[in-house]
Every structure is written in C-alpha cells, then in structure tokens.
Amino acid sequence: MKFMLVKTYSETAYCDIPLPEWAPEDIAAHIDFQRALGEQLAAAGELVDAQGLAAPDQAVIVCSDGRSAPVVTDGPFPETKEFLAGFWVVDVDSVERAVEIAAQASAAPGPGGKPIGEYIEVRQIMSAPDVA
C-alpha cells in the first residue's frame, strides 16, 4: 500500500517559532533528522520518494480554461502561517505502519532539540480503476 505523508509547517502545541527564526544549529539538526529518516525508510525498502518544497513565497498559482493563456499569480503569500513543506511517499504493508512513520516524522527536533509535533497528513495513494 502506498501512502503520501504530507508535511505541513504551522504553529503547533509544541512549537510556535517559525523555522526561519530557529537557531542555525536547530535547523541543521532538523534537516539531519529528515535525512536520517529517509535513509532509515530506504534501508527498510519502504521509501518511494521524499522531497522538501521551496517556501511559499517562491510558488505560483496557475489557472487555465485550456483554451486561452493560463493565468499565473504569485502565491501562496509569504505571510501564510501554514504551508506545505514537503512529503514522503512510502510503500508499506498497512495504514498502521504509515501512521507509525508519520508519528516519527511529527516528532522531528525543533528549537533546543525538542520535538515540534508537526502535522503530518497520511493519505493513501489510490490506483485508477480497472478499465474493462
């Protein structure tokens, strides 16, 4: 079963300091944790893909009717307090295992090494229906 674990940066009950305001050593520890988690999942044969995403101020929104030129606007906006930060795609035996991995990711270290309790959305990747 494949699942996407969606990592969202926002204030939590455990950490209300935005990542850009963390001390450099705390950011490094957080990134090291993310790398180690990816290596652990890869070694277990569970990792399909994992990516961090650029900050919202580097994103654009595209809308098209399929006939005229697409409309491209800036956004989401930098004042956004919650944003999609990255994801993992895992291939595991059960939803319970996907939740276990999400819980591990949620406890990533933040300021002072304390777990930040990030929100990790767990969504099964569905396959297209069979065509008769």
PDB file of C-alpha atoms in Angstrom:
ATOM      1  CA  MET A   1       0.000   0.000   0.000  1.00  0.00           C
ATOM      2  CA  LYS A   2       1.365   3.376  -0.950  1.00  0.00           C
ATOM      3  CA  PHE A   3       0.798   6.444   1.181  1.00  0.00           C
ATOM      4  CA  MET A   4       1.765  10.079   0.868  1.00  0.00           C
ATOM      5  CA  LEU A   5       2.796  11.634   4.156  1.00  0.00           C
ATOM      6  CA  VAL A   6       2.324  15.371   3.743  1.00  0.00           C
ATOM      7  CA  LYS A   7       4.458  17.615   5.940  1.00  0.00           C
ATOM      8  CA  THR A   8       2.879  20.939   6.858  1.00  0.00           C
ATOM      9  CA  TYR A   9       4.708  23.696   8.705  1.00  0.00           C
ATOM     10  CA  SER A  10       2.481  25.576  11.102  1.00  0.00           C
ATOM     11  CA  GLU A  11       2.338  26.500  14.741  1.00  0.00           C
ATOM     12  CA  THR A  12       1.743  23.503  16.972  1.00  0.00           C
ATOM     13  CA  ALA A  13       1.153  22.995  20.673  1.00  0.00           C
ATOM     14  CA  TYR A  14       4.842  22.086  20.912  1.00  0.00           C
ATOM     15  CA  CYS A  15       6.452  24.752  18.724  1.00  0.00           C
ATOM     16  CA  ASP A  16       5.198  28.198  17.742  1.00  0.00           C
ATOM     17  CA  ILE A  17       8.503  29.553  16.400  1.00  0.00           C
ATOM     18  CA  PRO A  18       8.666  29.765  12.579  1.00  0.00           C
ATOM     19  CA  LEU A  19      11.511  27.711  11.092  1.00  0.00           C
ATOM     20  CA  PRO A  20      13.330  30.764   9.656  1.00  0.00           C
ATOM     21  CA  GLU A  21      13.657  32.081  13.214  1.00  0.00           C
ATOM     22  CA  TRP A  22      15.311  28.935  14.584  1.00  0.00           C
ATOM     23  CA  ALA A  23      18.989  28.953  15.521  1.00  0.00           C
ATOM     24  CA  PRO A  24      21.215  27.612  12.717  1.00  0.00           C
ATOM     25  CA  GLU A  25      22.178  24.556  14.787  1.00  0.00           C
ATOM     26  CA  ASP A  26      18.487  23.718  15.328  1.00  0.00           C
ATOM     27  CA  ILE A  27      17.792  23.963  11.593  1.00  0.00           C
ATOM     28  CA  ALA A  28      20.787  21.703  10.911  1.00  0.00           C
ATOM     29  CA  ALA A  29      19.580  19.147  13.483  1.00  0.00           C
ATOM     30  CA  HIS A  30      16.111  19.201  11.910  1.00  0.00           C
ATOM     31  CA  ILE A  31      17.492  18.613   8.422  1.00  0.00           C
ATOM     32  CA  ASP A  32      19.795  15.869   9.716  1.00  0.00           C
ATOM     33  CA  PHE A  33      16.752  14.187  11.267  1.00  0.00           C
ATOM     34  CA  GLN A  34      14.884  14.356   7.948  1.00  0.00           C
ATOM     35  CA  ARG A  35      17.836  12.821   6.099  1.00  0.00           C
ATOM     36  CA  ALA A  36      18.227  10.057   8.692  1.00  0.00           C
ATOM     37  CA  LEU A  37      14.513   9.231   8.480  1.00  0.00           C
ATOM     38  CA  GLY A  38      14.783   8.985   4.690  1.00  0.00           C
ATOM     39  CA  GLU A  39      17.818   6.709   4.985  1.00  0.00           C
ATOM     40  CA  GLN A  40      16.012   4.506   7.531  1.00  0.00           C
ATOM     41  CA  LEU A  41      12.954   4.166   5.286  1.00  0.00           C
ATOM     42  CA  ALA A  42      15.128   3.471   2.228  1.00  0.00           C
ATOM     43  CA  ALA A  43      17.060   0.767   4.101  1.00  0.00           C
ATOM     44  CA  ALA A  44      13.741  -0.865   5.074  1.00  0.00           C
ATOM     45  CA  GLY A  45      12.600  -0.777   1.438  1.00  0.00           C
ATOM     46  CA  GLU A  46       9.669   1.478   2.350  1.00  0.00           C
ATOM     47  CA  LEU A  47      10.723   4.782   0.763  1.00  0.00           C
ATOM     48  CA  VAL A  48       9.410   5.569  -2.714  1.00  0.00           C
ATOM     49  CA  ASP A  49      10.248   9.298  -2.697  1.00  0.00           C
ATOM     50  CA  ALA A  50      10.763  12.208  -0.314  1.00  0.00           C
ATOM     51  CA  GLN A  51      11.116  15.864  -1.185  1.00  0.00           C
ATOM     52  CA  GLY A  52      11.259  19.184   0.589  1.00  0.00           C
ATOM     53  CA  LEU A  53       9.482  22.037  -1.154  1.00  0.00           C
ATOM     54  CA  ALA A  54      10.500  25.646  -1.726  1.00  0.00           C
ATOM     55  CA  ALA A  55       8.971  28.289   0.519  1.00  0.00           C
ATOM     56  CA  PRO A  56       5.518  29.654  -0.387  1.00  0.00           C
ATOM     57  CA  ASP A  57       6.967  32.980  -1.493  1.00  0.00           C
ATOM     58  CA  GLN A  58       8.679  31.105  -4.344  1.00  0.00           C
ATOM     59  CA  ALA A  59       5.448  29.465  -5.547  1.00  0.00           C
ATOM     60  CA  VAL A  60       2.994  30.492  -8.245  1.00  0.00           C
ATOM     61  CA  ILE A  61      -0.624  29.538  -8.786  1.00  0.00           C
ATOM     62  CA  VAL A  62      -1.740  28.567 -12.301  1.00  0.00           C
ATOM     63  CA  CYS A  63      -5.324  28.559 -13.560  1.00  0.00           C
ATOM     64  CA  SER A  64      -6.341  27.657 -17.115  1.00  0.00           C
ATOM     65  CA  ASP A  65      -9.515  27.058 -19.097  1.00  0.00           C
ATOM     66  CA  GLY A  66      -7.492  25.026 -21.618  1.00  0.00           C
ATOM     67  CA  ARG A  67      -8.139  27.477 -24.452  1.00  0.00           C
ATOM     68  CA  SER A  68      -6.537  30.788 -23.565  1.00  0.00           C
ATOM     69  CA  ALA A  69      -3.234  31.655 -21.949  1.00  0.00           C
ATOM     70  CA  PRO A  70      -3.027  30.428 -18.363  1.00  0.00           C
ATOM     71  CA  VAL A  71      -3.348  32.943 -15.555  1.00  0.00           C
ATOM     72  CA  VAL A  72      -0.285  32.822 -13.312  1.00  0.00           C
ATOM     73  CA  THR A  73      -0.297  34.640  -9.979  1.00  0.00           C
ATOM     74  CA  ASP A  74       2.077  34.827  -7.056  1.00  0.00           C
ATOM     75  CA  GLY A  75       1.185  32.843  -4.012  1.00  0.00           C
ATOM     76  CA  PRO A  76       0.598  31.418  -1.606  1.00  0.00           C
ATOM     77  CA  PHE A  77       1.739  34.532   0.103  1.00  0.00           C
ATOM     78  CA  PRO A  78       4.746  34.803   2.427  1.00  0.00           C
ATOM     79  CA  GLU A  79       2.566  35.760   5.391  1.00  0.00           C
ATOM     80  CA  THR A  80       0.975  32.313   5.248  1.00  0.00           C
ATOM     81  CA  LYS A  81       1.344  30.758   8.694  1.00  0.00           C
ATOM     82  CA  GLU A  82       0.747  27.213   7.439  1.00  0.00           C
ATOM     83  CA  PHE A  83       2.238  25.762   4.291  1.00  0.00           C
ATOM     84  CA  LEU A  84       3.139  22.536   2.569  1.00  0.00           C
ATOM     85  CA  ALA A  85       6.805  21.935   3.340  1.00  0.00           C
ATOM     86  CA  GLY A  86       7.429  18.519   1.815  1.00  0.00           C
ATOM     87  CA  PHE A  87       6.329  14.932   1.576  1.00  0.00           C
ATOM     88  CA  TRP A  88       7.281  11.294   1.703  1.00  0.00           C
ATOM     89  CA  VAL A  89       5.789   8.571  -0.440  1.00  0.00           C
ATOM     90  CA  VAL A  90       6.067   5.240   1.331  1.00  0.00           C
ATOM     91  CA  ASP A  91       5.141   1.721   0.294  1.00  0.00           C
ATOM     92  CA  VAL A  92       4.184  -0.188   3.441  1.00  0.00           C
ATOM     93  CA  ASP A  93       2.090  -3.179   4.471  1.00  0.00           C
ATOM     94  CA  SER A  94      -0.580  -1.280   6.404  1.00  0.00           C
ATOM     95  CA  VAL A  95      -2.064   2.068   7.306  1.00  0.00           C
ATOM     96  CA  GLU A  96      -0.783   1.433  10.833  1.00  0.00           C
ATOM     97  CA  ARG A  97       2.807   1.419   9.545  1.00  0.00           C
ATOM     98  CA  ALA A  98       2.174   4.642   7.611  1.00  0.00           C
ATOM     99  CA  VAL A  99       0.832   6.245  10.792  1.00  0.00           C
ATOM    100  CA  GLU A 100       3.873   4.999  12.713  1.00  0.00           C
ATOM    101  CA  ILE A 101       6.202   6.675  10.203  1.00  0.00           C
ATOM    102  CA  ALA A 102       4.113   9.864  10.313  1.00  0.00           C
ATOM    103  CA  ALA A 103       4.375   9.928  14.113  1.00  0.00           C
ATOM    104  CA  GLN A 104       8.148   9.573  13.874  1.00  0.00           C
ATOM    105  CA  ALA A 105       8.282  12.430  11.356  1.00  0.00           C
ATOM    106  CA  SER A 106       5.988  14.569  13.525  1.00  0.00           C
ATOM    107  CA  ALA A 107       8.450  14.361  16.407  1.00  0.00           C
ATOM    108  CA  ALA A 108      11.270  15.944  14.385  1.00  0.00           C
ATOM    109  CA  PRO A 109      13.510  18.141  16.520  1.00  0.00           C
ATOM    110  CA  GLY A 110      12.983  21.880  16.651  1.00  0.00           C
ATOM    111  CA  PRO A 111      14.366  24.676  18.806  1.00  0.00           C
ATOM    112  CA  GLY A 112      16.509  23.265  21.583  1.00  0.00           C
ATOM    113  CA  GLY A 113      16.098  19.765  20.158  1.00  0.00           C
ATOM    114  CA  LYS A 114      12.536  19.458  21.452  1.00  0.00           C
ATOM    115  CA  PRO A 115      10.019  17.585  19.253  1.00  0.00           C
ATOM    116  CA  ILE A 116       7.932  20.041  17.244  1.00  0.00           C
ATOM    117  CA  GLY A 117       4.796  17.929  16.846  1.00  0.00           C
ATOM    118  CA  GLU A 118       4.360  18.809  13.180  1.00  0.00           C
ATOM    119  CA  TYR A 119       1.125  17.938  11.477  1.00  0.00           C
ATOM    120  CA  ILE A 120       1.680  15.059   9.049  1.00  0.00           C
ATOM    121  CA  GLU A 121      -1.272  14.177   6.848  1.00  0.00           C
ATOM    122  CA  VAL A 122      -1.431  10.478   5.891  1.00  0.00           C
ATOM    123  CA  ARG A 123      -3.227   9.788   2.611  1.00  0.00           C
ATOM    124  CA  GLN A 124      -3.355   6.530   0.719  1.00  0.00           C
ATOM    125  CA  ILE A 125      -2.375   6.796  -2.929  1.00  0.00           C
ATOM    126  CA  MET A 126      -5.231   5.353  -4.882  1.00  0.00           C
ATOM    127  CA  SER A 127      -4.862   3.493  -8.152  1.00  0.00           C
ATOM    128  CA  ALA A 128      -7.035   4.173 -11.164  1.00  0.00           C
ATOM    129  CA  PRO A 129      -9.979   1.832 -11.616  1.00  0.00           C
ATOM    130  CA  ASP A 130      -9.502  -1.083 -13.987  1.00  0.00           C
ATOM    131  CA  VAL A 131     -10.809  -0.429 -17.490  1.00  0.00           C
ATOM    132  CA  ALA A 132     -12.974  -3.298 -18.740  1.00  0.00           C
TER     133      ALA A 132
END
